[in-house]
Amino acid sequence: MYHQLLPIQPALGRYIANASYFQQNPEDFCEFKMVPRIFSTLFFVIEKKQSLEMLYGTENYIFRPYSVYAFGVGNLPASFHVLSEIEVILVQMQPGISCLFHNDDAHIFANKRFDITDIDQNTRDVNEKLAYADSVDLKWQLVQEYLIRKFRVNLPLKYGAVAKAINILCQKSGHFPVENLSEQVFTSNRNLNYLFMEYIGFSPKKYGDMIRFNSFVNLYAQNPEILFDIALRCGYHDLSHLNKDFMRYMGTSPSDYFSNTHSDINNWCELDYLKP
């Protein structure tokens, strides 16, 4: 599968963490497991010839061609099965930005996928134009123009506590006591939990656990040293805790996951795009 990172316009820098273009030829096959979804994601399916499926928890999602989908953050075991020719643009929104995009609380979209193709006229228009655009650059330009129209409202001041808390969690690989986290951002545990549910979709504790797990997968995939040493570095005090997280997030053991890694996409860890 061909994977190309897309340049993000300065006007979208505070809203978009990462954008990628994926293309697979008709004769190819790709299957990969996904690390926990730290970002809310937009998925523009430009072309699909046959099967593009996603196993998400107990749900099996089939994607239609020329459609737009939205994913909330997610901590359920998930994998993609790409069996034929596809062309997609994937946009990962900065934490908290889905609240602006959907104009609703993030927890409503956690661990869910929505077909938003017909949600409004702007989305219908960009989806139709994408079908006729003849280059990756033009397709990405159309998507960015669409996103700029969607993100005309600024984030409220109260989001600052969430952004600062996420920076701390990233710096600490997700391993930071929640009670200390609320003190660091000058609010109460209860209020920080409320803000995280509103803007992120999970509590600070659950979100920190997801960041810690992604930190481990990222570090070990890039430099496979002694597994326990990297686990300790990421805040795991024993291997049983790490194994439990692998079964919870990936549905498999660490050894099975890393031994079945065949593609750069398998270890495409979201944490790479969270810059404190």
Short mmCIF file of C-alpha atoms in Angstrom, two decimals:
data_model
loop_
_atom_site.label_atom_id
_atom_site.label_comp_id
_atom_site.label_asym_id
_atom_site.label_seq_id
_atom_site.Cartn_x
_atom_site.Cartn_y
_atom_site.Cartn_z
CA MET A 1 0.00 0.00 0.00
CA TYR A 2 1.30 3.45 -0.95
CA HIS A 3 1.27 5.97 1.93
CA GLN A 4 2.00 9.70 1.54
CA LEU A 5 1.98 12.31 4.29
CA LEU A 6 0.14 15.45 3.19
CA PRO A 7 1.30 19.03 3.95
CA ILE A 8 -1.07 20.96 6.20
CA GLN A 9 -1.85 24.62 5.53
CA PRO A 10 -0.89 27.01 8.38
CA ALA A 11 -4.55 27.97 8.77
CA LEU A 12 -5.30 24.35 9.77
CA GLY A 13 -2.24 23.74 11.93
CA ARG A 14 -4.04 24.14 15.24
CA TYR A 15 -6.87 21.85 14.14
CA ILE A 16 -5.16 19.04 12.22
CA ALA A 17 -2.41 16.82 13.66
CA ASN A 18 -1.75 14.69 10.61
CA ALA A 19 -3.10 13.91 7.16
CA SER A 20 -2.25 11.02 4.85
CA TYR A 21 -3.09 9.73 1.41
CA PHE A 22 -3.37 5.96 0.92
CA GLN A 23 -3.58 4.09 -2.35
CA GLN A 24 -3.59 0.37 -3.02
CA ASN A 25 -3.38 -1.32 -6.41
CA PRO A 26 -5.97 -3.91 -7.54
CA GLU A 27 -3.62 -6.89 -7.13
CA ASP A 28 -2.48 -5.95 -3.60
CA PHE A 29 -3.73 -6.99 -0.17
CA CYS A 30 -3.18 -5.27 3.16
CA GLU A 31 -4.28 -6.18 6.68
CA PHE A 32 -3.12 -4.45 9.83
CA LYS A 33 -4.08 -3.91 13.45
CA MET A 34 -4.60 -0.40 14.78
CA VAL A 35 -3.23 1.04 17.99
CA PRO A 36 -5.78 2.86 20.22
CA ARG A 37 -7.22 5.92 18.48
CA ILE A 38 -5.86 8.98 20.30
CA PHE A 39 -7.26 11.27 17.59
CA SER A 40 -10.70 11.75 16.13
CA THR A 41 -10.39 10.94 12.45
CA LEU A 42 -12.02 11.86 9.13
CA PHE A 43 -11.87 9.22 6.42
CA PHE A 44 -12.51 10.28 2.83
CA VAL A 45 -13.05 7.20 0.65
CA ILE A 46 -12.37 8.52 -2.85
CA GLU A 47 -12.44 5.20 -4.62
CA LYS A 48 -13.07 1.59 -3.62
CA LYS A 49 -13.38 -1.28 -6.06
CA GLN A 50 -14.28 -4.15 -3.77
CA SER A 51 -13.68 -4.82 -0.11
CA LEU A 52 -12.53 -2.31 2.50
CA GLU A 53 -13.48 -3.52 5.96
CA MET A 54 -12.75 -2.50 9.51
CA LEU A 55 -13.20 -4.74 12.53
CA TYR A 56 -13.87 -2.43 15.49
CA GLY A 57 -14.56 -4.20 18.77
CA THR A 58 -17.41 -6.54 17.88
CA GLU A 59 -18.57 -4.47 14.87
CA ASN A 60 -17.56 -5.14 11.27
CA TYR A 61 -17.77 -1.97 9.17
CA ILE A 62 -17.93 -1.98 5.37
CA PHE A 63 -16.94 1.28 3.64
CA ARG A 64 -18.78 2.58 0.60
CA PRO A 65 -16.94 4.28 -2.29
CA TYR A 66 -17.18 8.07 -2.55
CA SER A 67 -18.18 8.49 1.07
CA VAL A 68 -16.98 10.41 4.14
CA TYR A 69 -16.70 8.84 7.59
CA ALA A 70 -15.92 10.19 11.06
CA PHE A 71 -14.31 8.18 13.85
CA GLY A 72 -14.19 9.19 17.49
CA VAL A 73 -11.24 8.29 19.70
CA GLY A 74 -11.22 4.58 20.43
CA ASN A 75 -9.74 1.99 22.76
CA LEU A 76 -11.37 -1.16 21.33
CA PRO A 77 -9.37 -3.74 19.35
CA ALA A 78 -9.46 -2.66 15.71
CA SER A 79 -8.02 -3.79 12.40
CA PHE A 80 -8.29 -2.94 8.71
CA HIS A 81 -8.69 -5.43 5.87
CA VAL A 82 -8.01 -3.96 2.42
CA LEU A 83 -8.62 -6.60 -0.22
CA SER A 84 -8.47 -4.65 -3.46
CA GLU A 85 -7.97 -1.23 -5.06
CA ILE A 86 -8.66 1.75 -2.82
CA GLU A 87 -7.86 5.46 -2.59
CA VAL A 88 -8.47 7.33 0.67
CA ILE A 89 -7.47 10.51 2.50
CA LEU A 90 -7.27 10.20 6.27
CA VAL A 91 -7.27 13.33 8.47
CA GLN A 92 -6.52 13.16 12.18
CA MET A 93 -7.86 16.09 14.16
CA GLN A 94 -5.98 17.50 17.12
CA PRO A 95 -7.41 16.35 20.49
CA GLY A 96 -10.55 18.30 21.31
CA ILE A 97 -11.17 19.54 17.77
CA SER A 98 -13.91 17.02 17.00
CA CYS A 99 -16.04 19.06 19.42
CA LEU A 100 -15.84 21.94 16.92
CA PHE A 101 -16.27 19.78 13.84
CA HIS A 102 -19.39 17.97 15.12
CA ASN A 103 -20.63 20.79 17.36
CA ASP A 104 -21.24 18.17 20.04
CA ASP A 105 -19.47 16.50 22.98
CA ALA A 106 -16.66 14.12 22.05
CA HIS A 107 -17.84 11.25 24.27
CA ILE A 108 -20.84 10.77 21.96
CA PHE A 109 -18.43 9.71 19.19
CA ALA A 110 -15.96 7.63 21.25
CA ASN A 111 -15.52 4.08 19.92
CA LYS A 112 -17.93 4.78 17.06
CA ARG A 113 -17.85 5.29 13.30
CA PHE A 114 -20.37 7.53 11.52
CA ASP A 115 -21.15 7.98 7.83
CA ILE A 116 -21.27 11.78 7.50
CA THR A 117 -21.42 11.95 3.68
CA ASP A 118 -24.85 13.60 3.72
CA ILE A 119 -24.56 15.49 6.99
CA ASP A 120 -24.63 18.89 5.25
CA GLN A 121 -24.30 20.49 1.82
CA ASN A 122 -20.60 21.34 2.26
CA THR A 123 -19.73 17.69 2.93
CA ARG A 124 -21.80 16.50 -0.01
CA ASP A 125 -20.11 19.06 -2.26
CA VAL A 126 -16.53 18.17 -1.33
CA ASN A 127 -17.29 14.47 -1.63
CA GLU A 128 -18.65 14.94 -5.15
CA LYS A 129 -15.69 17.11 -6.21
CA LEU A 130 -13.20 14.53 -4.91
CA ALA A 131 -14.61 11.96 -7.31
CA TYR A 132 -13.61 14.13 -10.30
CA ALA A 133 -10.30 15.58 -9.07
CA ASP A 134 -7.41 14.19 -11.11
CA SER A 135 -4.43 14.58 -8.74
CA VAL A 136 -3.56 14.04 -5.09
CA ASP A 137 -2.69 17.72 -4.69
CA LEU A 138 -6.09 18.84 -5.96
CA LYS A 139 -7.92 16.32 -3.80
CA TRP A 140 -6.06 17.47 -0.71
CA GLN A 141 -6.68 21.12 -1.60
CA LEU A 142 -10.44 20.41 -1.79
CA VAL A 143 -10.39 18.68 1.60
CA GLN A 144 -8.44 21.51 3.23
CA GLU A 145 -10.82 24.15 1.86
CA TYR A 146 -13.68 22.12 3.30
CA LEU A 147 -11.98 21.87 6.71
CA ILE A 148 -11.20 25.59 6.84
CA ARG A 149 -14.92 26.30 6.40
CA LYS A 150 -15.73 23.84 9.21
CA PHE A 151 -13.23 25.30 11.70
CA ARG A 152 -14.25 28.94 11.74
CA VAL A 153 -15.11 28.87 15.46
CA ASN A 154 -12.26 29.23 17.97
CA LEU A 155 -11.83 26.84 20.87
CA PRO A 156 -13.11 28.26 24.18
CA LEU A 157 -10.69 29.28 26.91
CA LYS A 158 -11.62 26.30 29.11
CA TYR A 159 -10.03 23.99 26.54
CA GLY A 160 -6.64 25.33 27.62
CA ALA A 161 -6.68 23.06 30.68
CA VAL A 162 -7.27 20.03 28.44
CA ALA A 163 -4.49 20.98 26.02
CA LYS A 164 -2.02 21.51 28.87
CA ALA A 165 -3.00 18.20 30.50
CA ILE A 166 -2.47 16.33 27.21
CA ASN A 167 0.99 17.88 26.83
CA ILE A 168 1.91 16.63 30.31
CA LEU A 169 0.59 13.13 29.56
CA CYS A 170 2.60 12.98 26.33
CA GLN A 171 5.79 14.14 28.05
CA LYS A 172 5.29 11.42 30.71
CA SER A 173 4.25 8.71 28.22
CA GLY A 174 0.77 8.77 29.75
CA HIS A 175 2.08 7.77 33.18
CA PHE A 176 1.07 10.63 35.47
CA PRO A 177 -1.26 10.55 38.52
CA VAL A 178 -4.64 12.10 37.68
CA GLU A 179 -4.84 13.98 40.99
CA ASN A 180 -1.48 15.63 40.23
CA LEU A 181 -2.59 16.32 36.67
CA SER A 182 -5.54 18.43 37.77
CA GLU A 183 -3.26 20.40 40.11
CA GLN A 184 -0.85 21.09 37.25
CA VAL A 185 -3.63 22.63 35.14
CA PHE A 186 -5.20 24.54 38.08
CA THR A 187 -8.57 22.82 38.24
CA SER A 188 -10.31 20.06 40.21
CA ASN A 189 -10.30 16.34 39.38
CA ARG A 190 -14.02 16.50 38.77
CA ASN A 191 -13.82 19.46 36.40
CA LEU A 192 -10.88 18.01 34.46
CA ASN A 193 -12.76 14.74 34.04
CA TYR A 194 -15.79 16.67 32.75
CA LEU A 195 -13.65 18.66 30.30
CA PHE A 196 -11.97 15.51 28.98
CA MET A 197 -15.32 13.82 28.38
CA GLU A 198 -16.54 16.93 26.57
CA TYR A 199 -13.48 17.52 24.37
CA ILE A 200 -11.65 14.17 24.21
CA GLY A 201 -14.27 11.47 24.78
CA PHE A 202 -12.49 9.62 27.59
CA SER A 203 -11.48 10.41 31.16
CA PRO A 204 -7.91 11.65 31.78
CA LYS A 205 -7.05 8.23 33.28
CA LYS A 206 -8.25 6.25 30.25
CA TYR A 207 -6.70 8.68 27.81
CA GLY A 208 -3.38 8.53 29.68
CA ASP A 209 -3.49 4.72 29.56
CA MET A 210 -3.97 4.87 25.77
CA ILE A 211 -1.02 7.26 25.40
CA ARG A 212 1.15 5.00 27.56
CA PHE A 213 0.31 1.96 25.44
CA ASN A 214 0.98 3.82 22.18
CA SER A 215 4.28 5.06 23.64
CA PHE A 216 5.35 1.49 24.31
CA VAL A 217 4.36 0.22 20.84
CA ASN A 218 6.12 3.15 19.21
CA LEU A 219 9.37 2.77 21.18
CA TYR A 220 9.57 -1.00 20.88
CA ALA A 221 8.74 -1.02 17.15
CA GLN A 222 11.47 1.52 16.40
CA ASN A 223 14.13 -0.01 18.65
CA PRO A 224 13.29 -3.53 19.84
CA GLU A 225 15.41 -3.83 22.97
CA ILE A 226 14.51 -5.93 25.99
CA LEU A 227 10.73 -5.74 26.13
CA PHE A 228 10.58 -5.32 29.91
CA ASP A 229 13.07 -2.42 29.87
CA ILE A 230 10.92 -0.41 27.46
CA ALA A 231 7.78 -1.40 29.39
CA LEU A 232 9.32 0.02 32.58
CA ARG A 233 10.29 3.20 30.75
CA CYS A 234 6.64 3.66 29.76
CA GLY A 235 5.29 3.11 33.27
CA TYR A 236 4.47 -0.61 33.20
CA HIS A 237 5.64 -2.19 36.46
CA ASP A 238 5.35 -5.80 35.28
CA LEU A 239 4.80 -7.74 32.05
CA SER A 240 1.41 -9.06 33.17
CA HIS A 241 0.08 -5.47 33.10
CA LEU A 242 1.53 -4.96 29.61
CA ASN A 243 0.06 -8.26 28.38
CA LYS A 244 -3.31 -7.28 29.78
CA ASP A 245 -3.20 -3.96 27.89
CA PHE A 246 -2.27 -5.76 24.66
CA MET A 247 -5.27 -8.06 24.99
CA ARG A 248 -7.50 -5.09 25.84
CA TYR A 249 -6.35 -2.81 23.01
CA MET A 250 -5.11 -5.22 20.31
CA GLY A 251 -6.83 -8.52 21.07
CA THR A 252 -3.47 -10.31 20.96
CA SER A 253 -0.21 -10.75 22.88
CA PRO A 254 2.89 -8.53 22.36
CA SER A 255 4.82 -11.40 20.75
CA ASP A 256 2.02 -12.20 18.30
CA TYR A 257 1.53 -8.55 17.40
CA PHE A 258 5.18 -7.77 16.68
CA SER A 259 5.90 -11.10 14.95
CA ASN A 260 2.99 -10.45 12.53
CA THR A 261 4.08 -6.93 11.59
CA HIS A 262 4.54 -6.85 7.81
CA SER A 263 4.03 -3.22 6.86
CA ASP A 264 5.00 0.29 7.91
CA ILE A 265 1.30 0.92 8.47
CA ASN A 266 1.14 -1.71 11.23
CA ASN A 267 3.20 0.43 13.56
CA TRP A 268 1.92 3.76 12.35
CA CYS A 269 1.59 5.04 15.91
CA GLU A 270 -0.53 8.08 16.51
CA LEU A 271 1.72 9.38 19.25
CA ASP A 272 4.23 10.48 16.61
CA TYR A 273 1.92 13.37 15.79
CA LEU A 274 1.25 14.60 19.33
CA LYS A 275 3.87 17.28 19.87
CA PRO A 276 3.98 18.73 23.40
#
